[in-house]
Coordinates of C-alpha atoms and ligand atoms in Angstrom, one line a residue:
M1218 CA 81.0 87.0 208.1
I1219 CA 78.6 89.5 206.6
E1220 CA 75.6 88.1 204.7
P1221 CA 75.8 88.1 200.9
S1222 CA 72.9 89.9 199.2
N1223 CA 69.7 87.9 198.3
R1224 CA 70.6 88.6 194.6
V1225 CA 73.8 86.7 195.0
K1226 CA 72.3 83.9 197.1
H1227 CA 69.6 83.4 194.4
T1228 CA 72.1 83.3 191.5
K1229 CA 72.7 80.0 189.8
E1230 CA 76.2 78.6 190.4
S1231 CA 78.5 77.6 187.6
Y1232 CA 78.8 73.8 187.4
I1233 CA 82.3 74.0 185.9
R1234 CA 83.5 76.3 188.7
N1235 CA 82.1 73.8 191.2
I1236 CA 83.9 70.8 189.7
L1237 CA 87.1 72.8 188.9
K1238 CA 89.2 71.0 191.5
V1239 CA 88.2 67.6 190.1
I1240 CA 88.7 68.7 186.5
Q1241 CA 92.3 69.7 187.3
Q1242 CA 93.2 66.2 188.6
P1243 CA 96.0 64.5 186.6
G1244 CA 94.7 62.3 183.8
M1245 CA 91.3 64.0 183.6
L1246 CA 90.0 64.6 180.0
S1247 CA 87.7 67.6 180.1
L1248 CA 84.9 68.1 177.5
A1249 CA 83.2 70.4 180.0
G1250 CA 84.7 73.8 179.5
G1251 CA 84.5 76.2 176.5
L1252 CA 88.2 76.9 176.2
P1253 CA 89.9 77.8 172.9
D1254 CA 93.0 75.8 172.0
A1255 CA 95.8 77.9 173.7
H1256 CA 98.3 76.4 171.1
R1257 CA 96.4 78.2 168.4
F1258 CA 96.5 81.8 169.8
P1259 CA 98.2 84.0 167.1
Q1260 CA 101.5 84.1 169.0
S1261 CA 103.7 85.9 166.5
I1262 CA 101.1 88.5 165.7
L1263 CA 100.5 89.0 169.5
A1264 CA 104.2 89.4 170.1
Q1265 CA 104.5 92.1 167.5
A1266 CA 101.4 93.9 168.9
A1267 CA 102.9 93.7 172.4
A1268 CA 106.2 95.1 171.2
E1269 CA 104.5 98.1 169.6
L1270 CA 103.0 99.1 172.9
A1271 CA 106.5 99.9 174.3
N1272 CA 106.7 103.1 172.2
Q1273 CA 103.3 104.5 173.2
P1274 CA 103.4 106.0 176.7
T1275 CA 99.9 107.6 176.3
I1276 CA 98.3 104.1 176.0
Y1277 CA 99.0 103.6 179.8
Q1278 CA 96.8 106.6 180.7
Y1279 CA 93.1 106.6 181.7
G1280 CA 90.8 106.5 178.7
A1281 CA 87.3 107.0 177.5
S1282 CA 84.5 104.8 178.9
E1283 CA 83.2 104.0 175.4
G1284 CA 86.6 102.7 174.4
L1285 CA 89.6 103.4 172.1
T1286 CA 88.4 105.5 169.1
E1287 CA 90.5 103.6 166.5
L1288 CA 89.3 100.2 167.7
R1289 CA 85.6 101.4 167.7
E1290 CA 86.1 102.8 164.1
F1291 CA 87.6 99.5 163.0
I1292 CA 84.7 97.5 164.4
L1293 CA 82.1 99.8 163.0
A1294 CA 83.7 99.5 159.5
S1295 CA 83.5 95.7 159.7
K1296 CA 79.9 95.7 160.8
P1297 CA 78.3 98.7 159.1
F1298 CA 74.7 97.8 160.2
A1299 CA 75.1 99.4 163.6
E1300 CA 75.1 103.1 164.4
E1301 CA 77.4 103.0 167.4
V1302 CA 79.8 100.7 169.3
I1303 CA 81.2 100.7 172.8
I1304 CA 84.2 98.5 173.9
T1305 CA 83.6 96.3 177.0
S1306 CA 85.6 93.8 179.0
G1307 CA 84.5 90.8 177.0
S1308 CA 81.0 90.5 175.6
Q1309 CA 80.1 89.2 179.1
Q1310 CA 80.4 92.7 180.4
A1311 CA 78.3 94.0 177.5
L1312 CA 75.4 91.8 178.6
D1313 CA 75.9 92.7 182.2
L1314 CA 75.7 96.4 181.3
I1315 CA 72.5 95.8 179.3
A1316 CA 70.9 94.0 182.2
R1317 CA 71.9 96.7 184.7
C1318 CA 70.7 99.5 182.4
Y1319 CA 67.4 98.0 181.3
L1320 CA 66.1 95.5 183.9
N1321 CA 64.3 96.5 187.0
P1322 CA 63.8 93.7 189.6
G1323 CA 60.9 91.5 188.5
D1324 CA 61.2 92.5 184.8
Q1325 CA 60.9 89.6 182.3
V1326 CA 63.6 88.5 179.9
L1327 CA 63.2 85.7 177.4
C1328 CA 65.8 83.1 176.7
E1329 CA 66.2 80.1 174.4
T1330 CA 66.3 76.5 175.8
P1331 CA 68.9 75.5 176.7
S1332 CA 70.7 78.9 177.2
Y1333 CA 74.1 80.3 178.0
L1334 CA 74.8 79.9 181.7
G1335 CA 76.7 83.2 182.0
A1336 CA 73.6 85.0 180.7
L1337 CA 71.3 83.2 183.1
Q1338 CA 73.6 84.3 186.0
I1339 CA 73.4 87.9 184.9
F1340 CA 69.6 87.9 184.7
D1341 CA 69.5 86.3 188.2
L1342 CA 71.8 89.0 189.5
A1343 CA 69.5 91.6 188.0
E1344 CA 66.6 89.9 189.8
A1345 CA 64.8 89.5 186.6
E1346 CA 62.2 86.8 185.8
T1347 CA 63.7 84.6 183.1
L1348 CA 61.2 83.1 180.8
T1349 CA 62.0 80.4 178.2
V1350 CA 60.9 79.7 174.7
D1351 CA 61.0 76.1 173.2
S1352 CA 63.9 75.7 170.7
E1353 CA 64.1 73.6 167.6
K1354 CA 67.1 72.6 165.5
D1355 CA 66.8 75.8 163.3
G1356 CA 65.8 78.3 166.0
P1357 CA 62.9 79.1 168.4
N1358 CA 59.5 77.4 168.0
L1359 CA 57.6 80.4 166.5
A1360 CA 54.2 79.4 167.8
H1361 CA 55.5 79.2 171.3
L1362 CA 57.5 82.4 170.9
E1363 CA 54.3 84.3 169.8
Q1364 CA 52.4 82.7 172.7
V1365 CA 55.0 83.8 175.3
L1366 CA 55.3 87.3 173.8
A1367 CA 51.5 87.8 173.7
A1368 CA 50.9 86.6 177.3
N1369 CA 53.8 88.4 179.0
N1370 CA 55.5 91.8 179.2
V1371 CA 59.0 90.8 178.0
K1372 CA 61.6 93.5 178.1
F1373 CA 64.0 91.7 175.7
F1374 CA 64.7 88.4 174.0
Y1375 CA 68.4 87.2 174.6
A1376 CA 69.7 84.7 172.1
V1377 CA 72.8 83.2 170.4
P1378 CA 71.6 82.6 166.8
D1379 CA 75.0 81.5 165.5
F1380 CA 76.4 78.1 166.9
Q1381 CA 74.8 78.5 170.3
N1382 CA 76.4 77.7 173.6
P1383 CA 75.5 75.0 174.6
S1384 CA 73.4 73.5 171.7
G1385 CA 75.6 74.3 168.7
R1386 CA 72.4 75.4 166.9
C1387 CA 72.4 77.9 164.1
W1388 CA 69.1 79.7 163.3
S1389 CA 67.8 79.4 159.7
L1390 CA 67.3 82.6 157.7
G1391 CA 63.6 82.1 157.8
K1392 CA 63.5 81.9 161.6
R1393 CA 65.7 85.0 161.9
Q1394 CA 63.2 87.0 159.8
A1395 CA 60.2 85.5 161.6
V1396 CA 61.6 86.2 165.0
A1397 CA 62.5 89.8 164.0
D1398 CA 58.9 90.3 162.7
L1399 CA 57.4 88.9 165.9
L1400 CA 59.6 91.1 168.1
A1401 CA 58.5 94.2 166.0
K1402 CA 54.8 93.1 166.4
Y1403 CA 55.1 92.9 170.2
K1404 CA 57.6 95.8 170.5
V1405 CA 60.2 93.6 172.3
A1406 CA 63.9 94.4 172.1
F1407 CA 66.4 91.8 170.9
V1408 CA 69.9 91.1 172.3
E1409 CA 72.0 89.1 169.9
D1410 CA 75.1 87.5 171.5
A1411 CA 77.5 86.4 168.7
P1412 CA 80.8 85.2 170.1
Y1413 CA 80.8 82.2 167.8
R1414 CA 79.6 83.9 164.6
E1415 CA 83.1 84.0 163.0
L1416 CA 83.8 80.3 163.8
R1417 CA 81.8 78.9 160.8
Y1418 CA 83.3 75.7 159.3
E1419 CA 80.8 75.2 156.5
G1420 CA 77.9 76.9 154.7
E1421 CA 77.4 80.6 154.1
P1422 CA 77.1 83.2 156.9
L1423 CA 73.5 84.2 157.5
T1424 CA 72.2 87.8 158.1
T1425 CA 72.3 88.8 161.7
V1426 CA 69.0 89.0 163.5
T1427 CA 69.9 92.6 164.5
E1428 CA 70.0 93.6 160.9
L1429 CA 66.4 92.3 160.4
C1430 CA 65.0 93.9 163.6
K1431 CA 62.9 97.0 163.0
G1432 CA 62.9 97.9 166.7
D1433 CA 65.5 98.0 169.4
A1434 CA 68.4 95.6 169.0
F1435 CA 71.8 95.1 170.5
Y1436 CA 74.6 93.1 168.9
L1437 CA 77.3 91.8 171.2
G1438 CA 80.7 90.8 169.7
S1439 CA 83.7 89.1 171.2
F1440 CA 87.4 88.5 170.3
S1441 CA 87.7 85.7 172.8
K1442 CA 87.1 82.9 170.4
I1443 CA 89.1 84.2 167.4
A1444 CA 92.0 86.0 169.0
T1445 CA 92.4 85.4 172.8
P1446 CA 90.0 85.5 175.7
G1447 CA 92.7 86.7 178.1
M1448 CA 92.7 90.2 176.7
R1449 CA 89.1 90.6 177.7
V1450 CA 88.0 92.8 174.8
G1451 CA 84.4 92.6 173.5
Y1452 CA 81.8 95.1 172.4
A1453 CA 78.2 96.1 172.2
M1454 CA 76.6 97.7 169.1
A1455 CA 73.3 99.5 168.9
S1456 CA 71.8 102.9 168.2
K1457 CA 73.4 105.8 170.0
P1458 CA 70.4 106.4 172.4
L1459 CA 70.3 102.7 173.3
L1460 CA 74.0 102.7 174.2
A1461 CA 74.1 105.9 176.1
P1462 CA 73.0 104.4 179.5
L1463 CA 75.6 101.6 179.0
I1464 CA 78.4 104.2 178.9
K1465 CA 77.2 105.7 182.1
V1466 CA 77.0 102.4 183.9
K1467 CA 80.4 101.3 182.5
Q1468 CA 81.9 104.4 183.9
A1469 CA 80.6 103.5 187.4
S1470 CA 81.6 99.9 186.9
D1471 CA 85.2 100.0 185.8
L1472 CA 85.8 103.5 184.2
H1473 CA 86.9 101.8 181.0
S1474 CA 88.5 98.6 179.6
A1475 CA 92.3 98.4 179.8
L1476 CA 93.7 100.7 177.0
P1477 CA 96.9 98.6 176.3
M1478 CA 94.7 95.5 175.7
Q1479 CA 92.4 97.5 173.4
K1480 CA 95.4 98.8 171.4
M1481 CA 97.0 95.3 171.3
L1482 CA 93.8 93.8 170.1
L1483 CA 93.4 96.4 167.4
S1484 CA 97.0 95.7 166.2
T1485 CA 96.2 92.0 166.2
I1486 CA 93.0 92.0 164.3
S1487 CA 94.2 94.6 161.8
H1488 CA 97.5 92.7 161.1
P1489 CA 97.8 91.5 157.5
D1490 CA 98.2 87.9 158.7
F1491 CA 95.2 87.8 160.9
G1492 CA 92.9 86.6 158.1
L1493 CA 95.2 83.6 157.5
H1494 CA 95.3 82.9 161.3
L1495 CA 91.4 82.8 161.3
E1496 CA 91.3 80.5 158.3
Q1497 CA 93.8 78.1 159.9
L1498 CA 92.0 78.2 163.3
K1499 CA 88.7 77.3 161.6
S1500 CA 90.2 74.4 159.8
H1501 CA 91.9 73.2 163.0
Y1502 CA 88.6 73.3 165.0
C1503 CA 86.7 71.8 162.1
S1504 CA 89.0 68.7 162.2
R1505 CA 88.5 68.5 166.0
R1506 CA 84.7 68.6 165.5
D1507 CA 85.0 65.8 162.9
A1508 CA 87.1 63.8 165.3
L1509 CA 84.5 64.1 168.1
V1510 CA 81.7 63.4 165.7
S1511 CA 83.3 60.2 164.3
A1512 CA 84.1 59.0 167.9
L1513 CA 80.5 59.6 168.9
Q1514 CA 79.3 57.7 165.8
K1515 CA 81.7 54.8 166.5
H1516 CA 81.4 54.4 170.3
L1517 CA 78.2 56.1 171.5
S1518 CA 75.6 55.8 168.8
D1519 CA 73.5 53.4 170.9
Y1520 CA 73.2 55.9 173.6
V1521 CA 73.0 59.5 172.2
D1522 CA 71.4 61.5 169.4
F1523 CA 73.1 64.6 168.1
A1524 CA 73.2 67.1 165.2
V1525 CA 76.6 68.0 163.7
P1526 CA 77.1 71.7 164.3
Q1527 CA 78.3 73.8 161.3
G1528 CA 80.5 76.0 163.6
G1529 CA 81.2 77.0 167.2
M1530 CA 82.7 74.8 169.9
F1531 CA 80.1 72.4 171.1
V1532 CA 78.2 69.2 170.3
W1533 CA 74.9 68.8 172.2
C1534 CA 74.1 65.1 172.8
R1535 CA 70.6 64.0 173.8
L1536 CA 70.7 60.9 175.9
K1537 CA 68.4 58.1 174.7
Q1538 CA 68.1 56.3 178.0
H1539 CA 70.4 57.8 180.7
Q1540 CA 70.1 60.5 183.3
A1541 CA 72.4 63.4 182.5
Q1542 CA 73.3 64.3 186.1
H1543 CA 74.0 60.7 186.9
I1544 CA 76.2 60.2 183.9
A1545 CA 78.1 63.4 184.5
T1546 CA 78.9 62.3 188.1
A1547 CA 79.9 58.8 187.0
A1548 CA 82.0 60.2 184.2
L1549 CA 84.1 62.3 186.6
K1550 CA 85.0 59.1 188.5
A1551 CA 86.1 57.6 185.1
K1552 CA 88.2 60.8 184.5
V1553 CA 86.1 62.5 181.9
A1554 CA 84.3 65.8 182.5
I1555 CA 81.1 66.8 180.8
V1556 CA 78.3 69.3 181.6
P1557 CA 74.7 67.9 182.1
G1558 CA 72.0 69.7 180.2
D1559 CA 69.8 71.1 183.0
E1560 CA 72.7 73.3 184.0
F1561 CA 71.7 75.5 181.0
W1562 CA 68.2 76.1 182.2
P1563 CA 67.1 79.0 184.6
A1564 CA 67.5 78.2 188.3
R1565 CA 63.8 77.9 189.0
S1566 CA 63.1 75.6 186.0
T1567 CA 61.9 72.1 186.8
V1568 CA 62.8 70.7 183.4
N1569 CA 65.0 67.7 183.4
D1570 CA 67.0 68.1 180.2
Q1571 CA 68.5 64.7 179.5
A1572 CA 71.4 66.0 177.4
I1573 CA 75.1 66.7 177.8
R1574 CA 77.3 69.4 176.3
L1575 CA 80.6 68.3 174.8
N1576 CA 83.4 70.8 173.9
F1577 CA 85.6 69.9 171.0
T1578 CA 88.1 72.7 170.8
A1579 CA 90.3 72.1 173.9
L1580 CA 91.4 68.5 173.4
D1581 CA 93.3 66.9 170.4
S1582 CA 91.7 64.2 168.2
K1583 CA 93.3 61.3 170.2
D1584 CA 92.1 62.6 173.6
L1585 CA 88.6 63.4 172.1
E1586 CA 88.2 59.8 171.1
Q1587 CA 89.7 58.5 174.4
A1588 CA 87.1 60.7 176.3
V1589 CA 84.3 59.3 174.3
I1590 CA 85.5 55.7 174.9
R1591 CA 85.5 56.4 178.6
L1592 CA 81.9 57.9 178.3
A1593 CA 80.8 54.8 176.5
T1594 CA 82.1 52.6 179.2
V1595 CA 80.3 54.7 181.9
M1596 CA 77.0 54.5 179.9
Q1597 CA 77.4 50.7 179.4
Q1598 CA 78.1 50.2 183.1
S1599 CA 75.3 52.4 184.2
Q1600 CA 72.9 50.5 181.9
A1601 CA 74.1 47.2 183.2
S1602 CA 73.7 48.2 186.9
G1603 CA 70.1 49.4 186.0
Ligands
PLP2666 C1 77.3 82.7 174.4 C2 78.4 83.4 175.1 N1 78.3 84.7 175.3 C3 79.3 85.4 175.9 C4 80.5 84.7 176.3 C5 81.5 85.5 177.0 O1 82.5 85.9 176.1 P1 83.7 86.9 176.4 O2 84.9 86.2 176.6 O3 83.7 87.8 175.2 O4 83.2 87.7 177.6 C6 80.6 83.4 176.1 C7 81.8 82.7 176.6 O5 82.0 81.5 176.5 C8 79.6 82.7 175.5 O6 79.6 81.3 175.2

């Protein structure tokens, strides 16, 4: 077999992909993934949107690399702070295009700790050096951020300010402004990844960091969490000159995202009932979050500390006395899947993050409690065996 490139060999593997076979075993309860609840996709709206496609032969033609004009106009109208938008195959592709356009091998990117694994993989593939900034419950540690920016030559800071994956954290308004000011001072670009922004269960939405940035900033949006991930439609917003290289690379990469899916997505999100769907989805996920939180308080409070996230899909639990990798392996044997915290750190990091990420959107309340009971047994046994 021919050798994979060094880029690929040095890219961090996905923990979930590696344990997929085990997760799929009968009786397994998985808190490991980040899947939306498939029973809550807007089925009737999607069916209407799909039926409309039948009468539009031109939608099956090749299209523009920057995406369907009507969809781009709809997105720009909903987020008037950006000058331009391009449609991508999920927000994952938007980040990949940014990395390919703006990172030379050896360039430095800055990430939160912990950070989204899919982003770390992209930065590895771009052969970038991934630096980290310490994170607090309301956003990055500002003194550390300034220290890292002053001592390095960071190309951009990548972050998920709203209900981060994996930590569930949401940056305070003060931190958003302070980060924007520091980035302006050190002339560093910002990449705001916001797939969970619309999944807020309480409190008021906060200004995006992109809006506060005086210099270069990208805002990445996704429909995966509020409509369906299977359509693979996301977008990148920024100034026209910043987006121009992305259009060129997208052309080389996949020409354009599938037009029927873009059209179907537009019909879905512009449907008069989509707002109601979103409200119902949020209240559904909020009750699942509450079910997980009360199960953790009831069964695991001796072993974990956690903050209740105001939105998103994850609860991040810090382990008081256990080793996360050890607990994750033992949990699989007890038929519950979780992701250990150090999976969300760059590949070369030596940090041992004794935390676990728990997803609350994919299982119902009963299974969420059952999974936590299994975890509690695993932790009790692991403590008893020393
Ligand atoms: C932080 C973050 N960014 C991006 C993505 C990718 O989303 P999409 O389905 O839009 O590609 C995910 C998916 O889970 C995510 O958690």
